[in-house]
Structures are given as structure tokens and as C-alpha cells.
Coordinates of C-alpha atoms in Angstrom, one line a residue:
M14 CA 105.6 78.5 80.2
T15 CA 106.7 81.8 81.0
T16 CA 110.4 82.5 80.4
V17 CA 112.6 85.4 82.3
K18 CA 114.7 87.2 79.8
H19 CA 117.8 89.4 80.9
N20 CA 119.8 92.2 79.7
L21 CA 122.8 93.6 81.0
R22 CA 121.1 96.3 82.8
I23 CA 117.8 95.3 84.6
A24 CA 115.8 92.1 84.6
L25 CA 112.9 92.5 82.7
I26 CA 110.1 89.9 82.9
P27 CA 107.4 89.6 80.4
A28 CA 104.5 87.0 80.9
T29 CA 102.2 85.5 79.1
V30 CA 100.4 84.2 82.0
A31 CA 97.0 82.2 82.2
A32 CA 95.5 81.3 85.4
V33 CA 96.9 77.5 85.7
A34 CA 94.0 75.2 85.6
L35 CA 91.5 77.6 86.6
G36 CA 91.0 79.7 83.8
A37 CA 92.3 83.3 83.5
G38 CA 91.2 85.6 86.1
C39 CA 88.8 82.9 88.1
A40 CA 88.5 81.8 91.6
T41 CA 87.3 78.5 91.9
A42 CA 85.8 77.8 95.6
G43 CA 85.6 75.4 98.1
S44 CA 83.6 74.7 101.4
H45 CA 84.5 75.6 104.7
G46 CA 82.9 75.3 108.6
N47 CA 79.3 75.0 108.4
G48 CA 78.6 77.8 105.9
D49 CA 78.3 80.6 108.9
F50 CA 80.1 83.6 108.0
P51 CA 82.3 85.3 110.7
E52 CA 82.5 88.7 112.0
S53 CA 83.3 91.3 109.2
I54 CA 86.7 92.7 110.0
T55 CA 87.0 96.1 110.9
Q56 CA 89.3 99.0 111.6
A57 CA 89.4 98.5 115.5
M58 CA 90.1 94.5 115.1
I59 CA 93.1 95.4 112.9
D60 CA 94.4 98.3 115.5
A61 CA 93.6 95.8 118.2
D62 CA 95.5 93.0 116.0
F63 CA 98.6 92.4 118.4
H64 CA 96.3 91.8 121.3
H65 CA 94.6 88.8 119.9
N66 CA 96.8 86.0 119.3
D67 CA 93.9 83.7 117.5
R68 CA 94.4 85.7 113.9
I69 CA 96.8 87.4 111.9
L70 CA 94.8 90.4 110.3
T71 CA 97.9 92.7 109.4
Y72 CA 100.6 92.5 107.6
G73 CA 103.5 92.7 110.3
Q74 CA 102.1 90.9 112.8
S75 CA 100.3 94.4 114.3
P76 CA 99.9 98.2 112.7
E77 CA 103.0 98.9 113.8
G78 CA 105.2 95.8 112.1
Q79 CA 107.1 94.7 114.9
R80 CA 106.6 90.9 113.8
Y81 CA 106.5 90.1 117.4
S82 CA 103.7 87.6 119.1
T83 CA 103.2 87.0 122.7
L84 CA 102.6 83.8 122.5
D85 CA 105.1 81.2 124.0
K86 CA 103.6 77.6 124.0
I87 CA 106.5 76.9 121.4
N88 CA 109.1 77.9 123.3
R89 CA 113.3 77.3 124.1
D90 CA 112.0 74.2 126.1
N91 CA 110.2 72.5 123.2
V92 CA 111.0 73.8 120.0
H93 CA 112.7 70.7 118.9
A94 CA 109.5 69.2 119.1
L95 CA 108.0 71.5 116.1
T96 CA 107.0 69.2 113.1
P97 CA 105.1 69.9 110.3
A98 CA 100.9 70.0 110.8
W99 CA 100.7 70.1 107.1
A100 CA 102.2 71.7 103.7
Y101 CA 100.2 73.1 100.9
S102 CA 101.6 73.0 97.4
F103 CA 100.8 76.0 94.9
G104 CA 101.3 73.7 92.0
G105 CA 102.2 74.1 88.6
E106 CA 105.5 75.6 86.7
Q107 CA 104.5 78.7 88.0
Q108 CA 106.8 79.0 90.9
R109 CA 110.2 81.4 91.7
G110 CA 110.4 84.2 94.4
Q111 CA 107.7 83.1 97.1
E112 CA 107.7 86.4 99.4
S113 CA 104.1 86.2 101.0
Q114 CA 103.1 86.1 104.4
T115 CA 99.9 84.5 105.6
L116 CA 96.9 86.3 107.2
V117 CA 94.7 84.2 109.4
Y118 CA 91.1 84.3 110.7
D119 CA 88.2 82.4 111.6
G120 CA 90.0 78.9 110.7
V121 CA 91.3 80.2 107.1
I122 CA 94.8 80.8 105.9
Y123 CA 95.5 83.4 103.1
V124 CA 98.1 83.3 101.1
T125 CA 99.6 85.1 98.0
G126 CA 102.2 83.7 95.4
S127 CA 104.1 84.2 92.2
Y128 CA 102.5 85.7 90.0
S129 CA 100.0 87.5 91.0
R130 CA 98.3 84.1 92.6
M131 CA 96.3 83.8 96.1
W132 CA 94.7 80.6 98.0
A133 CA 92.4 80.5 100.9
V134 CA 93.4 77.4 102.9
D135 CA 91.6 75.3 106.0
A136 CA 94.1 76.0 108.9
R137 CA 93.3 72.9 110.4
T138 CA 93.9 70.7 107.4
G139 CA 95.8 72.4 104.5
E140 CA 93.2 71.9 102.1
R141 CA 92.5 74.3 99.4
L142 CA 88.9 76.4 99.9
W143 CA 89.7 78.6 96.5
Q144 CA 92.2 79.9 94.8
Y145 CA 92.8 83.0 92.4
A146 CA 95.0 83.6 89.6
H147 CA 95.3 87.1 87.8
R148 CA 95.1 87.5 83.9
L149 CA 98.9 89.2 83.2
P150 CA 99.4 90.9 79.9
D151 CA 102.3 90.4 77.7
G152 CA 104.7 92.7 78.7
I153 CA 104.7 93.4 82.4
M154 CA 108.4 95.0 84.0
P155 CA 108.7 94.0 87.6
C156 CA 112.2 94.7 87.9
C157 CA 113.2 92.1 90.6
D158 CA 111.0 88.5 90.0
V159 CA 107.3 88.2 89.4
V160 CA 107.1 87.9 93.7
N161 CA 103.8 89.3 96.0
R162 CA 104.5 89.7 99.6
G163 CA 101.0 89.7 100.4
M164 CA 96.9 91.3 101.2
A165 CA 95.0 93.1 103.6
L166 CA 91.8 92.0 105.0
Y167 CA 89.1 94.7 105.6
D168 CA 85.2 93.6 106.0
D169 CA 84.5 90.7 103.9
L170 CA 87.2 91.3 101.6
V171 CA 91.1 90.0 100.8
I172 CA 92.9 92.7 98.2
F173 CA 96.0 92.6 97.3
G174 CA 97.9 94.0 94.4
T175 CA 99.2 92.3 90.7
L176 CA 102.2 92.8 88.4
D177 CA 100.2 94.6 86.2
A178 CA 100.1 97.3 88.7
Q179 CA 96.3 96.4 89.6
L180 CA 94.1 96.3 92.6
V181 CA 91.6 92.8 92.8
A182 CA 89.4 92.8 96.5
L183 CA 88.0 89.4 96.5
D184 CA 85.1 88.0 98.5
R185 CA 86.9 85.8 101.3
H186 CA 84.2 83.7 101.4
T187 CA 84.3 82.3 97.7
G188 CA 87.2 84.3 96.0
R189 CA 85.1 85.9 93.9
V190 CA 86.3 89.4 92.4
R191 CA 84.2 92.4 93.8
W192 CA 86.1 95.0 92.3
R193 CA 88.9 95.9 90.8
D194 CA 91.0 99.2 89.6
R195 CA 94.3 100.0 87.9
I196 CA 96.8 101.9 90.5
A197 CA 99.1 103.0 87.4
D198 CA 100.2 102.0 83.7
Y199 CA 102.0 98.9 83.3
R200 CA 103.3 99.8 80.2
A201 CA 105.2 103.0 81.8
G202 CA 107.2 100.4 83.9
Y203 CA 104.9 100.5 87.2
S204 CA 103.9 97.4 89.0
Y205 CA 102.9 96.1 92.2
T206 CA 104.5 93.6 94.7
A207 CA 104.1 95.1 98.3
A208 CA 101.4 94.1 100.6
P209 CA 98.2 96.8 100.8
M210 CA 97.8 98.3 104.5
I211 CA 94.3 99.3 106.3
A212 CA 94.3 102.4 107.9
N213 CA 92.1 104.7 109.1
D214 CA 89.5 102.7 107.2
L215 CA 91.1 103.1 103.8
L216 CA 93.0 101.0 101.7
I217 CA 96.5 102.3 101.4
T218 CA 99.0 101.5 98.4
G219 CA 102.3 102.4 97.0
N220 CA 103.9 101.4 93.6
S221 CA 107.0 99.9 92.1
G222 CA 108.9 100.9 89.0
G223 CA 111.5 103.3 90.0
E224 CA 114.1 101.4 87.6
F225 CA 111.9 102.9 84.8
G226 CA 111.2 106.4 85.8
A227 CA 107.8 105.4 87.3
V228 CA 107.2 108.6 89.7
G229 CA 106.2 107.2 93.2
E230 CA 102.9 107.7 94.6
V231 CA 100.7 106.9 97.6
Q232 CA 97.3 106.4 97.2
A233 CA 94.2 106.1 99.6
R234 CA 90.8 104.1 98.8
D235 CA 87.7 103.0 99.9
P236 CA 88.3 99.4 100.3
K237 CA 84.6 98.1 100.0
T238 CA 84.9 100.1 96.5
G239 CA 88.1 100.8 95.4
D240 CA 87.3 104.5 94.9
I241 CA 90.2 107.0 95.5
V242 CA 89.8 109.0 98.5
W243 CA 93.5 111.0 98.2
T244 CA 96.9 110.6 96.5
R245 CA 100.2 111.9 97.4
P246 CA 103.2 111.6 94.8
V247 CA 106.3 111.6 96.4
V248 CA 108.5 113.6 94.3
E249 CA 108.3 117.2 94.6
G250 CA 106.4 119.2 91.7
H251 CA 104.0 116.1 91.2
M252 CA 99.8 117.3 92.3
G253 CA 98.3 115.5 94.5
T254 CA 94.4 115.1 95.3
L255 CA 93.1 115.9 98.8
P256 CA 89.6 114.5 99.8
D257 CA 87.4 117.2 98.6
G258 CA 88.9 116.8 95.2
S259 CA 90.9 119.9 95.4
E260 CA 95.0 119.6 94.1
T261 CA 98.0 120.2 96.1
M262 CA 101.9 120.2 95.2
T263 CA 104.0 117.9 96.2
G264 CA 106.9 120.2 97.9
E265 CA 107.9 123.1 95.9
L266 CA 108.7 122.6 92.4
N267 CA 112.5 122.6 92.0
A268 CA 113.3 123.2 95.1
T269 CA 115.7 120.1 95.0
W270 CA 115.1 119.0 91.7
E271 CA 116.9 120.7 88.8
G272 CA 114.9 121.6 85.3
E273 CA 112.6 119.1 84.5
A274 CA 114.3 115.9 86.2
W275 CA 111.3 115.7 88.6
K276 CA 109.2 114.9 85.8
T277 CA 110.7 111.1 85.5
G278 CA 111.9 111.1 89.0
G279 CA 111.6 107.5 90.8
G280 CA 110.9 107.3 94.1
A281 CA 108.4 104.4 94.3
P282 CA 107.2 103.2 97.7
W283 CA 107.5 99.7 96.6
L284 CA 107.1 98.0 99.8
G285 CA 104.4 99.6 102.2
G286 CA 104.4 101.0 105.6
T287 CA 103.2 101.2 109.0
Y288 CA 100.4 102.7 110.7
D289 CA 100.0 104.5 113.9
P290 CA 96.1 104.7 115.0
E291 CA 96.8 107.3 118.0
L292 CA 98.7 109.6 115.6
N293 CA 96.8 108.9 112.8
L294 CA 99.6 108.8 111.0
I295 CA 101.0 106.9 108.0
Y296 CA 104.7 105.9 107.6
I297 CA 105.9 104.9 104.2
G298 CA 109.5 104.6 103.1
T299 CA 110.5 105.7 99.4
G300 CA 112.5 104.4 96.3
N301 CA 115.5 105.5 94.7
P302 CA 115.6 108.5 92.6
A303 CA 115.8 107.7 88.8
P304 CA 117.8 107.7 87.0
W305 CA 120.4 106.4 88.8
N306 CA 123.1 108.2 87.7
A307 CA 123.1 111.2 90.0
H308 CA 125.0 113.5 87.7
A309 CA 121.6 113.6 85.6
R310 CA 119.6 115.3 88.3
P311 CA 121.3 117.6 90.9
G312 CA 119.8 118.6 94.6
D313 CA 118.7 116.4 97.7
N314 CA 115.6 114.9 95.1
L315 CA 113.0 115.1 97.6
Y316 CA 111.2 113.1 99.1
T317 CA 113.3 110.2 97.3
S318 CA 115.4 107.4 99.5
A319 CA 113.3 108.6 102.6
T320 CA 110.9 107.8 105.2
V321 CA 107.7 110.3 104.9
A322 CA 105.1 110.4 107.6
L323 CA 101.7 111.0 106.1
D324 CA 98.2 112.2 107.7
A325 CA 95.7 109.5 107.1
D326 CA 93.2 111.7 106.6
T327 CA 94.3 113.7 103.7
G328 CA 97.7 111.9 102.8
E329 CA 99.5 115.5 103.2
I330 CA 103.5 115.3 104.4
V331 CA 103.7 115.8 108.5
W332 CA 107.4 115.0 108.4
H333 CA 110.3 113.5 106.1
Y334 CA 113.5 111.9 106.8
Q335 CA 115.9 111.5 104.2
T336 CA 118.0 108.8 104.6
T337 CA 120.4 108.9 101.1
P338 CA 120.3 112.9 100.1
N339 CA 120.8 112.6 96.1
D340 CA 121.1 109.0 96.2
H341 CA 123.7 107.8 93.8
W342 CA 123.9 104.0 94.8
D343 CA 120.4 102.6 94.5
Y344 CA 120.4 102.3 98.2
D345 CA 116.4 103.5 98.4
G346 CA 114.9 104.7 101.7
V347 CA 111.8 102.2 101.1
N348 CA 112.6 99.8 104.4
E349 CA 110.1 99.7 107.1
L350 CA 109.8 101.9 110.1
V351 CA 109.1 99.8 112.9
L352 CA 107.2 101.4 115.5
F353 CA 108.0 101.1 119.3
D354 CA 108.2 102.5 122.7
Y355 CA 112.2 104.1 123.3
E356 CA 113.7 105.3 126.1
H357 CA 115.6 108.4 125.7
N358 CA 117.3 110.9 128.0
G359 CA 115.1 109.4 130.5
E360 CA 111.7 109.9 128.8
T361 CA 109.8 107.2 126.7
V362 CA 109.5 108.6 123.4
K363 CA 107.1 107.3 120.7
A364 CA 109.4 106.2 117.9
G365 CA 110.4 104.2 115.1
A366 CA 113.2 102.2 113.8
K367 CA 114.8 101.7 110.3
A368 CA 117.7 99.4 109.1
D369 CA 118.0 101.3 105.8
R370 CA 120.0 100.0 102.9
N371 CA 122.7 102.2 102.9
G372 CA 124.1 100.4 106.0
F373 CA 122.8 102.9 109.2
F374 CA 120.0 101.6 111.7
Y375 CA 118.0 104.8 112.4
V376 CA 115.9 105.7 115.1
M377 CA 113.5 108.6 115.1
N378 CA 110.9 110.1 116.8
R379 CA 107.6 109.0 115.0
E380 CA 105.9 112.3 116.0
N381 CA 108.0 114.7 114.3
G382 CA 110.9 112.9 112.8
E383 CA 113.5 113.6 114.8
L384 CA 116.6 111.6 114.8
L385 CA 117.4 110.4 117.7
L386 CA 120.2 107.6 116.8
A387 CA 122.0 106.2 113.9
E388 CA 124.6 103.6 113.6
P389 CA 126.2 101.4 111.1
F390 CA 124.0 97.8 111.6
V391 CA 126.5 96.2 108.6
E392 CA 130.4 96.0 109.1
N393 CA 131.3 97.7 105.6
I394 CA 130.2 101.1 104.9
T395 CA 132.3 103.5 102.5
W396 CA 129.9 105.8 100.8
A397 CA 129.7 107.9 104.2
S398 CA 132.0 107.9 107.2
H399 CA 129.0 108.5 109.6
I400 CA 125.4 110.6 110.3
D401 CA 125.8 113.7 111.5
M402 CA 123.4 114.1 114.4
E403 CA 122.8 117.8 114.4
T404 CA 122.1 117.9 110.7
G405 CA 120.7 114.4 110.4
R406 CA 122.7 114.2 107.1
P407 CA 125.3 111.5 106.2
V408 CA 129.2 112.8 106.1
E409 CA 129.9 111.5 102.7
I410 CA 133.8 109.9 102.1
E411 CA 135.3 112.0 99.6
G412 CA 135.3 109.8 96.2
G413 CA 132.5 107.4 97.4
R414 CA 130.1 108.6 94.4
P415 CA 131.0 107.3 90.6
G416 CA 132.3 110.1 88.3
N417 CA 130.3 111.8 85.7
P418 CA 130.4 110.6 82.2
A419 CA 130.4 113.8 80.8
D420 CA 133.9 114.3 82.8
M421 CA 135.2 111.3 80.8
E422 CA 136.3 110.2 77.2
G423 CA 134.1 107.4 76.0
D424 CA 130.7 106.3 77.5
R425 CA 131.2 105.7 81.0
G426 CA 132.3 107.6 84.1
E427 CA 134.8 106.2 86.9
A428 CA 133.8 103.4 88.5
V429 CA 134.0 103.2 92.2
T430 CA 134.0 100.4 94.7
A431 CA 131.2 100.8 97.2
Q432 CA 129.4 98.8 100.4
P433 CA 127.3 97.8 100.9
A434 CA 126.2 96.8 97.4
F435 CA 123.1 98.4 95.9
L436 CA 121.1 95.3 97.2
G437 CA 121.4 96.8 100.6
G438 CA 123.0 96.3 104.0
K439 CA 118.9 95.1 104.5
N440 CA 116.7 94.7 101.7
W441 CA 113.0 94.2 102.0
S442 CA 112.9 91.6 104.0
H443 CA 111.8 92.5 107.4
M444 CA 113.2 92.8 110.9
S445 CA 111.6 92.1 114.1
Y446 CA 111.5 94.1 117.7
S447 CA 111.0 91.7 120.7
Q448 CA 109.3 93.4 123.2
R449 CA 110.5 90.7 125.7
T450 CA 114.5 91.4 124.9
G451 CA 113.8 95.2 124.0
L452 CA 116.4 94.3 120.6
F453 CA 116.3 94.7 116.9
Y454 CA 116.6 91.4 114.8
I455 CA 118.0 92.3 111.1
P456 CA 118.2 90.2 108.4
S457 CA 121.4 91.8 106.9
N458 CA 123.5 91.4 104.1
E459 CA 127.4 92.1 103.6
W460 CA 128.5 92.5 100.0
E461 CA 130.2 95.4 97.7
M462 CA 129.6 96.5 94.1
E463 CA 131.4 98.0 91.5
I464 CA 129.6 100.8 89.9
W465 CA 130.0 103.4 87.4
N466 CA 127.6 106.1 85.6
E467 CA 126.6 106.1 81.9
P468 CA 125.1 109.1 79.9
V469 CA 121.1 107.8 79.6
D470 CA 117.6 109.5 78.0
Y471 CA 114.3 108.4 79.6
R472 CA 112.4 106.0 77.2
R473 CA 108.8 105.7 78.8
G474 CA 108.6 102.0 79.5
A475 CA 112.3 101.3 79.1
A476 CA 114.7 100.8 81.8
Y477 CA 116.0 103.9 83.2
L478 CA 119.0 103.6 84.9
G479 CA 122.1 105.0 83.2
A480 CA 124.9 103.1 85.4
G481 CA 126.3 99.6 85.3
F482 CA 127.1 97.6 88.2
T483 CA 128.5 94.1 89.6
I484 CA 127.9 92.6 93.2
K485 CA 130.4 90.9 94.7
P486 CA 130.8 89.1 97.9
I487 CA 133.6 90.5 100.5
Y488 CA 133.9 87.6 102.8
D489 CA 134.6 83.8 101.5
D490 CA 132.4 82.2 104.1
K491 CA 129.3 84.9 104.6
V492 CA 127.2 87.2 102.8
G493 CA 124.1 87.1 105.2
V494 CA 124.3 88.1 108.8
L495 CA 121.3 87.8 111.2
R496 CA 122.0 90.5 113.9
A497 CA 120.8 91.2 116.8
L498 CA 120.7 95.0 117.6
D499 CA 120.6 97.1 120.9
P500 CA 118.4 100.3 120.1
A501 CA 119.6 102.3 123.0
T502 CA 123.1 102.1 122.0
G503 CA 123.2 100.7 117.9
E504 CA 125.6 97.9 119.2
I505 CA 125.3 94.4 118.2
V506 CA 124.4 92.0 120.8
W507 CA 124.8 88.6 118.7
E508 CA 125.5 87.7 115.3
V509 CA 124.9 84.4 112.8
P510 CA 126.6 84.6 109.7
N511 CA 125.1 82.8 106.7
R512 CA 126.9 81.6 103.6
S513 CA 124.2 83.3 101.2
P514 CA 122.2 86.4 101.2
L515 CA 119.4 86.5 103.8
W516 CA 116.0 87.3 101.9
S517 CA 113.7 86.1 104.6
S518 CA 111.8 87.8 107.1
V519 CA 112.0 87.6 110.8
L520 CA 110.0 86.6 113.7
T521 CA 110.4 87.0 117.4
T522 CA 107.8 85.8 120.1
A523 CA 107.1 86.0 123.9
G524 CA 108.9 82.0 123.9
G525 CA 112.5 83.5 123.1
L526 CA 112.3 82.2 119.9
V527 CA 113.4 84.2 116.7
F528 CA 112.4 82.8 113.7
Y529 CA 113.7 83.3 110.1
G530 CA 114.9 81.3 106.8
T531 CA 117.8 80.6 104.8
P532 CA 118.2 80.4 100.7
E533 CA 119.3 77.0 101.7
G534 CA 115.4 76.3 102.4
H535 CA 116.0 75.9 106.5
L536 CA 113.5 77.5 108.8
K537 CA 115.2 78.4 111.9
A538 CA 114.9 79.1 115.4
M539 CA 116.9 81.2 117.5
C540 CA 117.3 81.5 121.1
D541 CA 116.3 85.4 121.2
E542 CA 119.3 86.2 124.0
T543 CA 122.2 84.0 122.2
G544 CA 121.6 83.5 118.6
E545 CA 122.1 79.9 119.4
E546 CA 120.4 77.4 117.0
L547 CA 117.7 75.3 118.5
W548 CA 116.0 74.0 115.4
S549 CA 115.9 73.8 111.8
F550 CA 113.6 72.0 109.4
Q551 CA 114.6 71.9 105.6
T552 CA 111.6 73.0 103.4
G553 CA 112.9 71.7 99.8
S554 CA 113.1 75.0 98.6
G555 CA 114.9 78.3 99.7
I556 CA 113.1 80.5 102.0
V557 CA 112.4 84.2 100.9
G558 CA 109.0 84.3 102.8
Q559 CA 107.8 85.3 106.1
P560 CA 107.0 83.9 109.4
A561 CA 104.1 84.4 111.0
T562 CA 102.3 82.8 114.4
W563 CA 98.7 82.6 115.5
E564 CA 96.9 80.1 118.0
M565 CA 94.0 78.1 117.3
D566 CA 92.2 75.3 119.6
G567 CA 94.6 75.9 122.1
E568 CA 97.8 75.0 120.0
Q569 CA 100.3 77.7 118.7
Y570 CA 101.1 76.8 115.1
I571 CA 104.2 78.7 112.7
S572 CA 103.7 79.3 108.9
V573 CA 106.0 80.4 106.5
V574 CA 105.7 80.4 102.5
S575 CA 109.3 78.3 101.0
G576 CA 110.1 78.7 97.3
W577 CA 113.4 80.5 96.2
G578 CA 113.3 83.5 93.8
G579 CA 113.5 87.4 94.2
A580 CA 116.2 89.7 93.2
V581 CA 119.0 87.9 94.5
P582 CA 119.5 85.3 91.3
L583 CA 118.4 88.1 89.2
W584 CA 120.9 90.9 90.4
G585 CA 123.1 88.9 92.5
G586 CA 126.5 89.5 90.3
E587 CA 129.2 87.4 91.4
V588 CA 126.9 86.4 94.6
A589 CA 124.7 84.8 92.4
P590 CA 126.5 81.6 92.1
L591 CA 126.2 80.8 95.6
V592 CA 122.7 80.1 95.0
R593 CA 122.8 78.5 91.5
H594 CA 121.8 75.4 92.8
I595 CA 118.8 75.8 95.0
S596 CA 115.6 74.6 93.6
Q597 CA 112.4 76.5 93.1
G598 CA 109.4 75.7 94.7
G599 CA 106.2 77.1 96.1
M600 CA 104.9 75.6 99.2
L601 CA 102.9 76.8 102.4
W602 CA 104.1 75.4 105.9
T603 CA 102.6 75.2 109.1
F604 CA 103.9 73.7 112.0
K605 CA 102.7 72.8 115.6
I606 CA 104.7 70.9 118.4
S607 CA 104.0 67.2 117.9
D608 CA 101.1 65.9 119.4
L609 CA 103.3 63.2 121.0
A610 CA 105.2 66.0 123.0
A611 CA 102.3 67.4 123.6
E612 CA 100.7 64.3 125.5
A613 CA 104.4 64.2 127.2
G614 CA 104.1 67.8 128.4
L615 CA 107.0 68.9 126.4

């Protein structure tokens, strides 16, 4: 049985993980259908995913990441009759933090789970077709639980990443390994938890590990072979490679980093990205600079805590927007840029929206990075008063940064209370954009932290923070808040509070519904216009997964993984007791309108 060990600064999760009952790194195959293999998945099919409701080929239900479906067979009038079609248990003792989103193709559901596992499940019956469990070495160091958020489909492959910073491509019919490659060295603190992305017929990945000084990098591979096509580090001074094999430097050496701080500068793009096929641009958020103690790395520290737009052919940075220059609060910048059409000054603009961990909601022109709107989406922001629309930079509040330990006697600098806490006004869990209402639906959190700096030296494979902290709730009755936000004005249209933090992604549909989960275990359906709760189902464990929807045999289905874990119980400080009673789990739930209700025309 794998144990989780803690120290005062970071949750390090060693693992001696075998492959449950299968034998390590093995897949067990079943049978499906009549043995005829479906059409191979192409880039054109992936780009058009939004327009085909009988499948889900992309993370986010489209390359644009809107998490919106045009399906309306489940709607406000009949959602009360939504009932489980089946449930599949991941089984065993390896539970913790089920954050995956399902993909669906030709009657098969693909889903990943904690400890770098994957299953193929018959979408009609919930029966397992095959499973794969990756052999994890001792000493892996994921900062924020043993989670995995999903996979990519391409050709006849299903591809996902592992906690020891590898990529594994499986035959999606049998689960057998077709190729395997290493992203980076896990012994230096690297890991991988995101869903890979297919863009421009390339497999696009980032990495995790910023809390260990691991340098962020985006990599593009041939998805059929795993061969590297280009790489792009996201910290200035590091060298990337172009498709012709030549090297180019990211940024300019020491332009925004002093001395040699850039060498261990963090910036891990650990959440993945979105893609505009027409512009051929990849949009990826970058993580916090390392160490957290910003006094150790003066300057803006490009391109950390930012969104970067990359040329999908070459990996070159086309534009960037840094949300938190010289980040001192671990606000990161990894949160997704959701692509949508935006009415601005009487014109339709190709735009992207981002709800940043720092508490501000941004809309920018996705062609050139021009800032179009920046407004708070949480109630409490103490580090900055507003965003200067002329410069795009935050206007910081005096005294909002923790003190320099070099200025103090003892081993720590002056502490400050900062809002939001470092887990963010919104963390990794994804918002949704509804084309029906024109609103964004944001799983946000209201909390604060006391944070202070400490001296720190880099040591390979060790936590590299130089900070101490504790998270505290602000209110007695809520931490999590689901908010509907109008991107035209930045105004909150409605909100629904939750006693504990929200850590589930959001799905919206043309049926007028908003789906999301709570740590208390409820999958909920809300009215997209008012926030009224229309349906709820208790799944038995906290939901930190990602609802998804598709159509099969003339019926609409909703799926979500349930299983409590993630960063909150590990890093949550005084908030963690709010969720201490929640049971772990590992279950894939799939719902549809009950047959009796369907027969009655409800």
C-alpha cells in the first residue's frame, strides 16, 4: 500500500506502485463489438469535435476548451429524471484524487485515474474492455497528489502522461503499449499530470515540477512514434529546438532574470492548453517562477505566470501576456485560455478568456495578446487594486508582498495576509463558456493565506520554495462559489456558494444546464440563467473530476469521475478540516434520462 508523507513545506508523494492485479505496466484486453475497428482519428476530426455530439475526442469537448455542448435532450424540463445508467469502479486501494475527463469514441469510453492508470469501458454497459497500470518508481515527487487529468486520442492510439514524467501511447483497441518516451527526469522533480493535446498533427505536452525548480517546457512530438519535433522552454535563457534541429533561445538572457536564477526558474506549464486551428496557434499557461521567494529572483521573470501563444509549426512564442509579473504568491498563470468570439467596440474579435489564480478575469485578443478586459471574479483581492488597461500590468497594493528575510533578524521575513490564497481564486478546475447565454461559469474559491519568505538554496530534486504559509477560510459559510460572469462587462450575473472549496470542472449545454461537482460528492445541474439547482446526485465520494456529455443510440449521456483528493487535503491548511470527513473513491458514473421518463415523453 502506498503511503503519503508530508513535511512542512511540500507534500512529497513517494510511490512504490505496482499495477494492481495486472502486473506492472501491463494491459488486460477484453472484446468489444464485432471486432471491426472504427475509423482512425485525424486532426480534422479533432478540430471539428464540437460539431459531432456522438463522440468526445478532445479535452474540453473542443480544441477551444469551451466545455459546451449543443445537446439539449437533457434539459431543464427533464433533468429531474436523470438517473445512473451504470457505474464503473476503478477498484483496489489506489484511489485519491480522480480528476480525469472522459473521451468517447465508437461506443468506448476512455478514462484515466490516480497513480497513472487508464481504462477503456464499454459506453453502453460499463463493462471494462481493458486497463493499463503504469509502473511508478520509488521517489516520484508530484506536488499536489497522484492525479491524472486525461488523455489524447489520435489515429488508433490513446496517449497519456505519468507521474514519473513519461508519455505512454497505447493501442486504443487492446491497451497494449505502442511507444513510451520520457518528458524529463523525475529525479529532478519533474512529473506530468495534464491531458496531452493534439494540434497541427502533433502531440503537445508541458511538464510539472515548478515547486522543485524544474524548468517549464512545451514539447511537440509525432504522435505515432513519440519522436520530438520541436521544444520550447518557457523561461528566458533556455534553448529550444526547431523542426530542422537547430536551436533558438527563449527570450533574451538576463533580460528579466538577474544572475543565474533563470537556470532553475520554474514556470512549469502543467495544465495543458487550447488550440485555434485557423490561426495555428497553441495557447498554454505557465506556472510560478522558482523559488516562491521573489527576493531571490528580481525582475519580471518571463515567461512565468503568463499565457504564451506558440506557433504550432515551430514552437516559437508569437505573443505572451504575463498576469503576475515577479510572482510572489504562487499565483501561477497556468489556467486555461478559453477561445470564443467576443463583441468589442462594435466588432467581433477572436478572443480568449482566462480566470487567473490571482483573482482577475481577463479577456484578450487571441491573435496578438491585446488586453480587452480585466476585472475581479472573486470578492477579495489584496495584492493588487486593479489591472492598468494601458500597460496590462497589475497595480500592486503597497505592502502586499511578503518581506525579504535578508532585511530581518532571524530566518524569515515579515509575513503578510494575502487574498486569494496561493491555491487561487480558481485553480486548475476548468470553467465553461456557454454559447447559449454568452456567460462564463467559473468554479471559484474565497480564501486567504499568511505567507512569509525564508532563505533558500537550490538542491536538485528537493522542494525549492523559500516560503512558509498557511491557508485560512475568509467566511464561515463558504469557500467555493460557482459564478456566472458576463465577459462583456466582467459583472457577476449569479453565484452559488459552497461550504468547501470547488475543485471540479464545469460543463454547460444547450439544454440550459450547468453541471459541476462538489467535494461533498454531489453532481449538480443548475439553471444556466439563474443558478437555481434543478438536480443533484450523491456519488459517494468528493467530485474533483470533469463532467462531459455525448449522444449514443439517440440518447444523451453525462459522465463524471468521482474520487476525493487533489491539492486541498494536502495544502489546504485551516481549510483542510472542512473536507477531512470525505471518503476517498474511484468511480466512473454515467447518467441518462430514465427509460420510464423517456417513454413518458419527459
